[in-house]
Short mmCIF file of C-alpha atoms in Angstrom, two decimals:
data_model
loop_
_atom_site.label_atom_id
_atom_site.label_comp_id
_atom_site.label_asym_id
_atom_site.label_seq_id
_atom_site.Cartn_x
_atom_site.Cartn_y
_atom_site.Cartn_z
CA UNK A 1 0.00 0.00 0.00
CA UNK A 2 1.12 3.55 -1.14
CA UNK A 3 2.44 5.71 1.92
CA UNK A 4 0.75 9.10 2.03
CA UNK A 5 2.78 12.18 2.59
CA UNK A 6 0.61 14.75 5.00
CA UNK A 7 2.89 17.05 3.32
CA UNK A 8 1.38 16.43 -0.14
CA UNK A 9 -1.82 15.62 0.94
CA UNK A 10 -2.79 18.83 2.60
CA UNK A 11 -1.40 20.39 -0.56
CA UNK A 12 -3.54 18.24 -2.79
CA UNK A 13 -6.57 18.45 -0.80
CA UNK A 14 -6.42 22.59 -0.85
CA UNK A 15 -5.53 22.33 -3.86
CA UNK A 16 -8.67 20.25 -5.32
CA UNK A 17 -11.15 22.59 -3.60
CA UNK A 18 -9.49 25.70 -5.03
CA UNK A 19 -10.40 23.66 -8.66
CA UNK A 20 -13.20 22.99 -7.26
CA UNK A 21 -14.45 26.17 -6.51
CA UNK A 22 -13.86 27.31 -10.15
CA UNK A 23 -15.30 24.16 -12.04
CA UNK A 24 -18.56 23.70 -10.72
CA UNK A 25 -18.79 27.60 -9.82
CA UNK A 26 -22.16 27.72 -12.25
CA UNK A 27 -23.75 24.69 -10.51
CA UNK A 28 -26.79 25.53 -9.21
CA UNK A 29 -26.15 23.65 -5.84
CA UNK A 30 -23.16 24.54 -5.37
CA UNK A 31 -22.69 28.39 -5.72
CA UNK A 32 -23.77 29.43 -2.20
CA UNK A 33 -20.84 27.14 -0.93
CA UNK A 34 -18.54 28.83 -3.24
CA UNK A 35 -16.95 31.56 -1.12
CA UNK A 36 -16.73 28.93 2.23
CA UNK A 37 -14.99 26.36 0.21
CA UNK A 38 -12.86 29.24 -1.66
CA UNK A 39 -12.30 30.22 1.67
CA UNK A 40 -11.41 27.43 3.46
CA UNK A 41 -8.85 25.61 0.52
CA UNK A 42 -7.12 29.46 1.23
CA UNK A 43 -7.24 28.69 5.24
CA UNK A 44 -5.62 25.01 4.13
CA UNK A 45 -2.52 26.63 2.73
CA UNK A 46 -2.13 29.03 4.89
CA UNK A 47 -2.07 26.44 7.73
CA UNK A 48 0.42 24.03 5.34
CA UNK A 49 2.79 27.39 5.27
CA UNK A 50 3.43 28.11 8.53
CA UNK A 51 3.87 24.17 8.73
CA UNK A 52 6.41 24.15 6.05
CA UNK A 53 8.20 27.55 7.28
CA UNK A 54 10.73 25.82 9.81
CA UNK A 55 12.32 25.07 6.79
CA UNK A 56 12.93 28.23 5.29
CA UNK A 57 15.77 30.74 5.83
CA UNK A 58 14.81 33.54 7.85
CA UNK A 59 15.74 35.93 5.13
CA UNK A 60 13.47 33.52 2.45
CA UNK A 61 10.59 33.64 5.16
CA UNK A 62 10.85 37.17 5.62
CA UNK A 63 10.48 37.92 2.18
CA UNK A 64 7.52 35.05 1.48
CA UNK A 65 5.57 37.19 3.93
CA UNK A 66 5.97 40.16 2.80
CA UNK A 67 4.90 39.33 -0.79
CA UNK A 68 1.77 37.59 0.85
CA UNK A 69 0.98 40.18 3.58
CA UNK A 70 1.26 42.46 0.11
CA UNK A 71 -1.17 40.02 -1.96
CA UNK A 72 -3.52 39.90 1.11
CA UNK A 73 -3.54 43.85 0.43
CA UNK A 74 -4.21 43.38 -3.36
CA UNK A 75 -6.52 40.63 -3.01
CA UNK A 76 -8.99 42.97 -0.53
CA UNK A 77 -8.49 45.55 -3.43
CA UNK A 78 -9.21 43.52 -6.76
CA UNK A 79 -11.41 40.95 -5.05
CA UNK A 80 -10.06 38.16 -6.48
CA UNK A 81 -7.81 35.45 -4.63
CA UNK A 82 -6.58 33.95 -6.96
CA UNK A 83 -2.91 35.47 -6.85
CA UNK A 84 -2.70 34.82 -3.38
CA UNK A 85 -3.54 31.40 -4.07
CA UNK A 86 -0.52 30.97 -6.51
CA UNK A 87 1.71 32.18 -4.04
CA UNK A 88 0.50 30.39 -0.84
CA UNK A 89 1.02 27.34 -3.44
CA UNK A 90 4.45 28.24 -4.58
CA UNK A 91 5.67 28.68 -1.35
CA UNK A 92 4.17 25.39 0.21
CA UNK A 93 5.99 23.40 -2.34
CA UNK A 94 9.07 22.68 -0.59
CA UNK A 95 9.91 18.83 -1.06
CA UNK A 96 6.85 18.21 -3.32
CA UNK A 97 7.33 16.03 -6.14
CA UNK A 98 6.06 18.80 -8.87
CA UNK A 99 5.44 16.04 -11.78
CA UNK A 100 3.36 13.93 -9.68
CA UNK A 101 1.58 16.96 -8.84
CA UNK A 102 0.73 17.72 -12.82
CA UNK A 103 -0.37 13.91 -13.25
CA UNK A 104 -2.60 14.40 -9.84
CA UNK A 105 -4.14 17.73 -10.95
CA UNK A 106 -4.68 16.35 -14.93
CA UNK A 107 -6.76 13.56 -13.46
CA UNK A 108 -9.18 15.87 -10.94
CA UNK A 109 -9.50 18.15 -13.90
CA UNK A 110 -10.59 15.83 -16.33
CA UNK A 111 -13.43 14.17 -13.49
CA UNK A 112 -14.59 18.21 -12.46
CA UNK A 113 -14.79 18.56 -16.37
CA UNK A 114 -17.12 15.36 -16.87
CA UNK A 115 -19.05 15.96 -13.63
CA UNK A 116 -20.02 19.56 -14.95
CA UNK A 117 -20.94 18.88 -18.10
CA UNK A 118 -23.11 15.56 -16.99
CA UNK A 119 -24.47 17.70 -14.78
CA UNK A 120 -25.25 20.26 -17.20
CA UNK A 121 -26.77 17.47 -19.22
CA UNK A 122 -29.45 17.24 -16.46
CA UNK A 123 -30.47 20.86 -16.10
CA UNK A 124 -28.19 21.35 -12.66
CA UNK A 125 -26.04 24.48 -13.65
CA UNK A 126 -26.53 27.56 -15.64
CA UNK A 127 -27.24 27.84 -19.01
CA UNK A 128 -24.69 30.57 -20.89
CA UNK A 129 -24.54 29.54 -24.42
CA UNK A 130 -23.66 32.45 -26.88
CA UNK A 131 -24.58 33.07 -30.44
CA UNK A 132 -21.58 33.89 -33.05
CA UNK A 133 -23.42 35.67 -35.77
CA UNK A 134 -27.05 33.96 -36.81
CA UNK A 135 -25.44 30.43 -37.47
CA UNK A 136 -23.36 29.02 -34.79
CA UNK A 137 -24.34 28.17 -31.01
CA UNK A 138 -21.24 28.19 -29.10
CA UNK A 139 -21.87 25.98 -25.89
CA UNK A 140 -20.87 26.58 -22.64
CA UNK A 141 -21.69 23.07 -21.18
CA UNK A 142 -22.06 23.93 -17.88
CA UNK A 143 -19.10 26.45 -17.15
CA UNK A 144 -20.41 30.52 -16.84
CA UNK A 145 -18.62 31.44 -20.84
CA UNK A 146 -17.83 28.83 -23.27
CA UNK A 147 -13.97 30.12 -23.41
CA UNK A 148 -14.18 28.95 -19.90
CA UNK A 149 -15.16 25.55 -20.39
CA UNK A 150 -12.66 25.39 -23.69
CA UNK A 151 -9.54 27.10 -21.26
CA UNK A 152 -9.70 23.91 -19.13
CA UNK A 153 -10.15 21.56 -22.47
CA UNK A 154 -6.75 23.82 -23.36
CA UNK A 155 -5.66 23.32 -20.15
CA UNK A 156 -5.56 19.64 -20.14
CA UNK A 157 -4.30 19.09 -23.29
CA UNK A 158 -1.18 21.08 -22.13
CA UNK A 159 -1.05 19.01 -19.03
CA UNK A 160 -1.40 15.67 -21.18
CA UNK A 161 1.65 17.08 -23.54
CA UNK A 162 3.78 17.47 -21.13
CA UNK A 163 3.22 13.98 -19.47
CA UNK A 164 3.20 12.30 -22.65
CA UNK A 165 5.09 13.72 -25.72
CA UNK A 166 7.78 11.39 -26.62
CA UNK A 167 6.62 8.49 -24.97
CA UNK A 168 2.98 8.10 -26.53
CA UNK A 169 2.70 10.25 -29.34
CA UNK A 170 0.35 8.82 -31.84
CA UNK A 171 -2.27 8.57 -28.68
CA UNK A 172 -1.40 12.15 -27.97
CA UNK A 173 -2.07 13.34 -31.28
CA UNK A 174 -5.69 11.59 -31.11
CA UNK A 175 -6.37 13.11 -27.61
CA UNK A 176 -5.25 16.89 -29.01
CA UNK A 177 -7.18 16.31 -32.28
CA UNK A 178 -10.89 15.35 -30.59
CA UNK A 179 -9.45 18.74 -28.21
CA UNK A 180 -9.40 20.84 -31.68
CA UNK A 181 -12.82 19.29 -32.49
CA UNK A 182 -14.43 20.23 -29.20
CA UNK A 183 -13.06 23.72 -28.44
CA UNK A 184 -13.88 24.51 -32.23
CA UNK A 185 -17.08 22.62 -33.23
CA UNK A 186 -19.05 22.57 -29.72
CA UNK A 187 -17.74 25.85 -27.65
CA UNK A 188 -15.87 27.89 -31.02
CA UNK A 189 -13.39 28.84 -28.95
CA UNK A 190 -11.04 29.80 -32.08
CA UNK A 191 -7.88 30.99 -29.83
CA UNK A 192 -8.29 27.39 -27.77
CA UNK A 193 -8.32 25.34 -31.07
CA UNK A 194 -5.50 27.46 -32.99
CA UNK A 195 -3.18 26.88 -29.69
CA UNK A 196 -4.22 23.02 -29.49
CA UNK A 197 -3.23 22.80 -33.37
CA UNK A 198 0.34 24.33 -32.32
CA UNK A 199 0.63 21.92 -29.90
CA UNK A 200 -0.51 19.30 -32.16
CA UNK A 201 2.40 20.26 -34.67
CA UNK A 202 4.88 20.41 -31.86
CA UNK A 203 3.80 16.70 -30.99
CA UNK A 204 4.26 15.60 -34.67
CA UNK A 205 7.38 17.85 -35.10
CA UNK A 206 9.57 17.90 -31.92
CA UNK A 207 11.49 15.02 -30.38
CA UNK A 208 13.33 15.55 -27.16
CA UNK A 209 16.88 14.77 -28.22
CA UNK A 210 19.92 15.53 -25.44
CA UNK A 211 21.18 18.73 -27.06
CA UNK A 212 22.20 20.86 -24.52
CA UNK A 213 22.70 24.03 -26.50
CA UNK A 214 19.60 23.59 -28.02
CA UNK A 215 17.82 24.01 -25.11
CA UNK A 216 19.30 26.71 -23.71
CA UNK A 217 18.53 28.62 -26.84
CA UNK A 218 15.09 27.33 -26.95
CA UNK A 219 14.80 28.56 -23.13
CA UNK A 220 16.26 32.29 -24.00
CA UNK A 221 13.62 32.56 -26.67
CA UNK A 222 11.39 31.92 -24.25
CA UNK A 223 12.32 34.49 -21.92
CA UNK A 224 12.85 36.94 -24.89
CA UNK A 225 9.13 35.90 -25.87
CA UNK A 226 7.66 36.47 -22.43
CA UNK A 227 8.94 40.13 -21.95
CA UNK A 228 7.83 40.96 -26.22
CA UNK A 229 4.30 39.58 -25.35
CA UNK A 230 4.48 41.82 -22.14
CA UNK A 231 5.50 45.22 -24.10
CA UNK A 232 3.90 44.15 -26.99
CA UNK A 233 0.42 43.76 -25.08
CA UNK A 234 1.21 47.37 -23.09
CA UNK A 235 2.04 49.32 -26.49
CA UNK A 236 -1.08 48.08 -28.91
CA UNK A 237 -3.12 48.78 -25.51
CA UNK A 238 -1.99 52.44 -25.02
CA UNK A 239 -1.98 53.00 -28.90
CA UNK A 240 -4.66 51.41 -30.64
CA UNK A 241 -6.40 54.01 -32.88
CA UNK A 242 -9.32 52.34 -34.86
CA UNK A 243 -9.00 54.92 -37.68
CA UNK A 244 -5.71 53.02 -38.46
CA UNK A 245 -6.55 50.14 -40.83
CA UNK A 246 -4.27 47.19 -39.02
CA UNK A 247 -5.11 48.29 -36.06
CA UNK A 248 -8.89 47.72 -36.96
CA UNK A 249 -8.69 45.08 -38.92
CA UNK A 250 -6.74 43.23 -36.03
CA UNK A 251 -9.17 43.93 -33.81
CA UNK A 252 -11.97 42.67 -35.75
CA UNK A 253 -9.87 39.45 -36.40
CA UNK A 254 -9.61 39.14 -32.08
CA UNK A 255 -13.31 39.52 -31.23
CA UNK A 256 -12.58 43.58 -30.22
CA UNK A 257 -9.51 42.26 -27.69
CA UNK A 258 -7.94 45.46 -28.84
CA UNK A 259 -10.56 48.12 -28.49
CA UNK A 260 -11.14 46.89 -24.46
CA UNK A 261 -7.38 46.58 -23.93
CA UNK A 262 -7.24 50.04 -24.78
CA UNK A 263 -10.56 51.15 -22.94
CA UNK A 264 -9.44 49.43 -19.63
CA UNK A 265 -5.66 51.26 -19.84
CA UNK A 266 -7.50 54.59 -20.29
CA UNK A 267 -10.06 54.21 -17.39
CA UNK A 268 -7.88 52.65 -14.94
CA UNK A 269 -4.36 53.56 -14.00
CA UNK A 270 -1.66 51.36 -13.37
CA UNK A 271 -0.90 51.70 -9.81
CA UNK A 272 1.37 49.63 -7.35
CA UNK A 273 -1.57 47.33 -5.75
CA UNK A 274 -4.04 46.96 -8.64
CA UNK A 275 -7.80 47.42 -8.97
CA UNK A 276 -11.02 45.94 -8.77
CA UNK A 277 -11.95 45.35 -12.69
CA UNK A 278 -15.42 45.46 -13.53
CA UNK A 279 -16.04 43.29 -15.86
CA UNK A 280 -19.55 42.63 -18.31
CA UNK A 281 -19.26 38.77 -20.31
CA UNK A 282 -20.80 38.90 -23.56
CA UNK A 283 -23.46 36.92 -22.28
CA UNK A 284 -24.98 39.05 -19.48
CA UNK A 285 -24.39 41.83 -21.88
CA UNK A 286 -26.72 40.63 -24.42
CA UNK A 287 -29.01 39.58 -22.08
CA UNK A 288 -29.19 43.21 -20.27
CA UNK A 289 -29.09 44.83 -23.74
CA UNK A 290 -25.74 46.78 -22.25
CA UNK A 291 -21.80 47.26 -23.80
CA UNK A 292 -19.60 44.67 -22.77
CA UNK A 293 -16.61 45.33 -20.95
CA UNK A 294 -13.81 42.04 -21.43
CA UNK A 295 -10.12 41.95 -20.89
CA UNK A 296 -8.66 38.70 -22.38
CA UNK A 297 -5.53 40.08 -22.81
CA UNK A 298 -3.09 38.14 -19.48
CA UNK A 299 -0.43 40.94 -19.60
CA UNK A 300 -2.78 44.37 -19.69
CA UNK A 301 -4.72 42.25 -17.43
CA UNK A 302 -2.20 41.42 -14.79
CA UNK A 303 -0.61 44.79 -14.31
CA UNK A 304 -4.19 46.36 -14.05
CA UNK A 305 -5.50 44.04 -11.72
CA UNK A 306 -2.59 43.30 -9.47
CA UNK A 307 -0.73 46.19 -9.97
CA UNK A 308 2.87 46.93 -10.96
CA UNK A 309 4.68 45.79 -7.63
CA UNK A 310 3.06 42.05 -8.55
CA UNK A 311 4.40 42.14 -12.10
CA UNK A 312 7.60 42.86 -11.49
CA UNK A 313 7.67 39.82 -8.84
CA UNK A 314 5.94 37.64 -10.84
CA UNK A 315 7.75 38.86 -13.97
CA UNK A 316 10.81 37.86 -12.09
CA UNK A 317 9.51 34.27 -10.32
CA UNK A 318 8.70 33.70 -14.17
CA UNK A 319 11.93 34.18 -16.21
CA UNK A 320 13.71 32.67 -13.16
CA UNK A 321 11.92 29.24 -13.38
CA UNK A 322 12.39 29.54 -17.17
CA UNK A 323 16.50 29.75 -16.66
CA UNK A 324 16.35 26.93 -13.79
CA UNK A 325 14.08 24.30 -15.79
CA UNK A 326 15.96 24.76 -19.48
CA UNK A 327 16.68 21.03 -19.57
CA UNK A 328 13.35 20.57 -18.84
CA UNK A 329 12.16 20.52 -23.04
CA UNK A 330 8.23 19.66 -22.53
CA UNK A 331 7.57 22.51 -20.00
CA UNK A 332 9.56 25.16 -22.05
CA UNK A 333 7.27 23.98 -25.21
CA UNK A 334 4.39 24.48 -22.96
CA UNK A 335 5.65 27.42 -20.80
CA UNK A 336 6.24 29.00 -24.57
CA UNK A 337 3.04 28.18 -25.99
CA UNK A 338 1.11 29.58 -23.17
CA UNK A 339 3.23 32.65 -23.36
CA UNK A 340 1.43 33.19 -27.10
CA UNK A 341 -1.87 32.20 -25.24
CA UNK A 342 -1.75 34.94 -22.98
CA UNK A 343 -2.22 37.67 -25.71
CA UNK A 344 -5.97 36.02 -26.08
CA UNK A 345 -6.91 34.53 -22.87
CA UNK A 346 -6.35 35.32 -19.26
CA UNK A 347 -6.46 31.58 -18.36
CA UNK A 348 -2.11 31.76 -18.39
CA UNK A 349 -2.38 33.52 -15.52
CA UNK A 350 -4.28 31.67 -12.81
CA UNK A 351 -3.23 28.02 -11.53
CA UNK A 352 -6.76 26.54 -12.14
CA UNK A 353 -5.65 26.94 -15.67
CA UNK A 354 -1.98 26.70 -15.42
CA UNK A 355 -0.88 24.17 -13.21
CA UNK A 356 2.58 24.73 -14.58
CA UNK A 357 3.17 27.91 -12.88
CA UNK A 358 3.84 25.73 -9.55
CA UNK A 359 7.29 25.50 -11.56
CA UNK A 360 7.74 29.43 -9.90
CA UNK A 361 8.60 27.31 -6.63
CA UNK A 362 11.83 26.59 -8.41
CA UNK A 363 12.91 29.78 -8.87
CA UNK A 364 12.55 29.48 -4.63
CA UNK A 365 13.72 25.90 -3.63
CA UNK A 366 16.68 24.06 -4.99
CA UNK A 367 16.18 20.46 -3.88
CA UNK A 368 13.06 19.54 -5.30
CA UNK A 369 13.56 16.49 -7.26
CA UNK A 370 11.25 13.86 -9.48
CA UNK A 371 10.69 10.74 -8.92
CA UNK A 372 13.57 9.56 -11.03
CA UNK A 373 16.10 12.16 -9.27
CA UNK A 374 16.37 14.76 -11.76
CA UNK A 375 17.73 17.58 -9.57
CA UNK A 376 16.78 20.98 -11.33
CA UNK A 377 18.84 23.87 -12.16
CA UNK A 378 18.61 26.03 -8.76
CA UNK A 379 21.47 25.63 -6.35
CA UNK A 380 20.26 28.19 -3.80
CA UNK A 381 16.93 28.44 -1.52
CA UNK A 382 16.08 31.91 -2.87
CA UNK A 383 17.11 33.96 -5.86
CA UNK A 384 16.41 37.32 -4.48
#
């Protein structure tokens, strides 16, 4: 019988009401538990910290609580706990086997994902389906936007890439192609199924070979990806001018992504703690006959609604655990393709979407390890 580790269990268990609380967040049962179970998987990590924080230097600890007495600030201000929640989990990490953590949270996604759309099947949630022009339906199946129930079709096909390229391709290629079909045909997400397809051609393409120098490149461009998205984002947001022809025709092309990048930048300010975004889906604004107001864009969104003191940390957690894991080929395909997914979608951002951002705790702890030993890059507890 399998030993269990309280120190991975308490993670896990936090960790699967966190999911929780955003999968089945439009079931009609569940959404006046919401807040208590958001609540309490926040209360969970907050216990495993202080658990965990015997461990840590007192210069490491010092600084971990600063950045979350900090993101307890923001999160009262933006009223969403989500970054808090990806730093509680990045800093409970110590001596967690990271991998088995993917494989653990690939398999709770994919029951949450069946469970609310059966259950949508029987009338139990919220109906949000959305019209794209007179001809297509695009299906929500039980989530509150269909681009939320395709991010976490996205989301596990990333998760299933990076568990199983170059071990079980032609499976993986079957798996990502019925993923094209049903972002595309049943919720027309169109940024979900283009990102799939690149992953697709990466499976069919790439093979993990043990070139060194190749990898470090491919990491670099990475990085050097990362902070173009990031300025790229900032400048079409601050300049977009309709009565300029690529500018327009762009943002038809994106669903508007550019007019409301640059509508959110001119009514709020980037400050150093971030602000509360209101925000109007599609859907309630057709049904109250009023404008929608969307931000899809990760990188406008991020510095908006966490504010610039975040970004920078974050910006820096991020390139960090880019440098430390360059050996590590699947997560810098996936870590690169979600970099080009966060001009369309906000899901990069947020671990119920991202599970691969628990790779920040590497830019933090050096002696994680796999099962098979693989010791990554980081030789030092912090790199701050």
């Amino acid at each position: 019988m399998k030993k269990i580790n309280s120190n991975t269990a308490i993670t896990k268990v936090a960790y699967a009401l966190f999911l929780f609380s955003y999968m089945f967040d439009n079931v009609l049962f569940v959404q006046k538990y919401i807040g208590i179970i958001r609540m309490f998987a926040i209360t969970l990590m907050f216990i495993k910290f202080f658990i965990v924080t015997k461990k840590y230097k007192k210069t490491t600890l010092l600084i971990m609580c600063l950045i979350l007495a900090l993101n307890v600030y923001v999160t009262y201000i933006c009223k969403d706990p989500r970054i808090l929640m990806l730093y509680l989990f990045i800093f409970s990490l110590k001596n967690v086997d990271i991998r088995e953590f993917v494989k653990f949270d690939v398999k709770i996604k994919i029951l949450f994902l069946l469970s609310v759309c059966i259950l949508s099947g029987l009338n139990l949630t919220e109906v949000n389906n959305l019209n794209r022009g007179d001809e297509i339906v695009r299906y929500s199946l039980g989530f509150s936007h269909p681009n939320i129930f395709a991010s976490y079709v996205l989301s596990i096909s990333f998760e299933l890439y990076y568990l199983l390229h170059n071990k079980h391709n032609i499976i993986l290629s079957i798996i990502l192609l019925i993923s094209i079909f049903i972002t595309y045909y049943i919720s027309n997400t169109r940024s979900s199924s283009i990102i799939i397809a690149i992953l697709l051609i990466f499976n069919m393409l790439e093979r993990n070979k043990n070139n060194e120098k190749k990898y470090i490149k491919k990491a670099r461009l990475a990085k050097s990806l990362f902070i173009f998205m990031f300025i790229l984002s900032l400048t079409i947001g601050f300049l977009y001018d309709p009565s300029i022809k690529i500018y327009d025709n762009i943002n038809q092309i994106s669903s508007s992504r550019l007019y409301f990048m640059h509508e959110y930048l001119n009514r709020y300010n980037i400050n150093l703690f971030g602000n509360n975004l209101i925000y109007i889906s599609s859907f309630i604004a057709t049904l109250k006959h009023i404008p929608a107001m969307i931000l899809d864009n990760s990188y406008v969104y991020f510095i908006l609604k966490f504010g610039f003191i975040n970004t920078i940390i974050f910006c820096y957690f991020f390139l960090n655990m880019i440098s430390k894991n360059k050996n590590n080929n699947n997560l810098i395909t996936v870590i690169s393709i979600y970099i080009i997914f966060g001009l369309f979608e906000t899901g990069f951002l947020f671990l119920n979407t991202n599970i691969f951002l628990i790779y920040l705790s590497q830019s933090i702890f050096g002696d994680n390890k796999n099962k098979k030993g693989e010791k990554y890059e980081c030789k030092k507890e912090l790199y701050i």
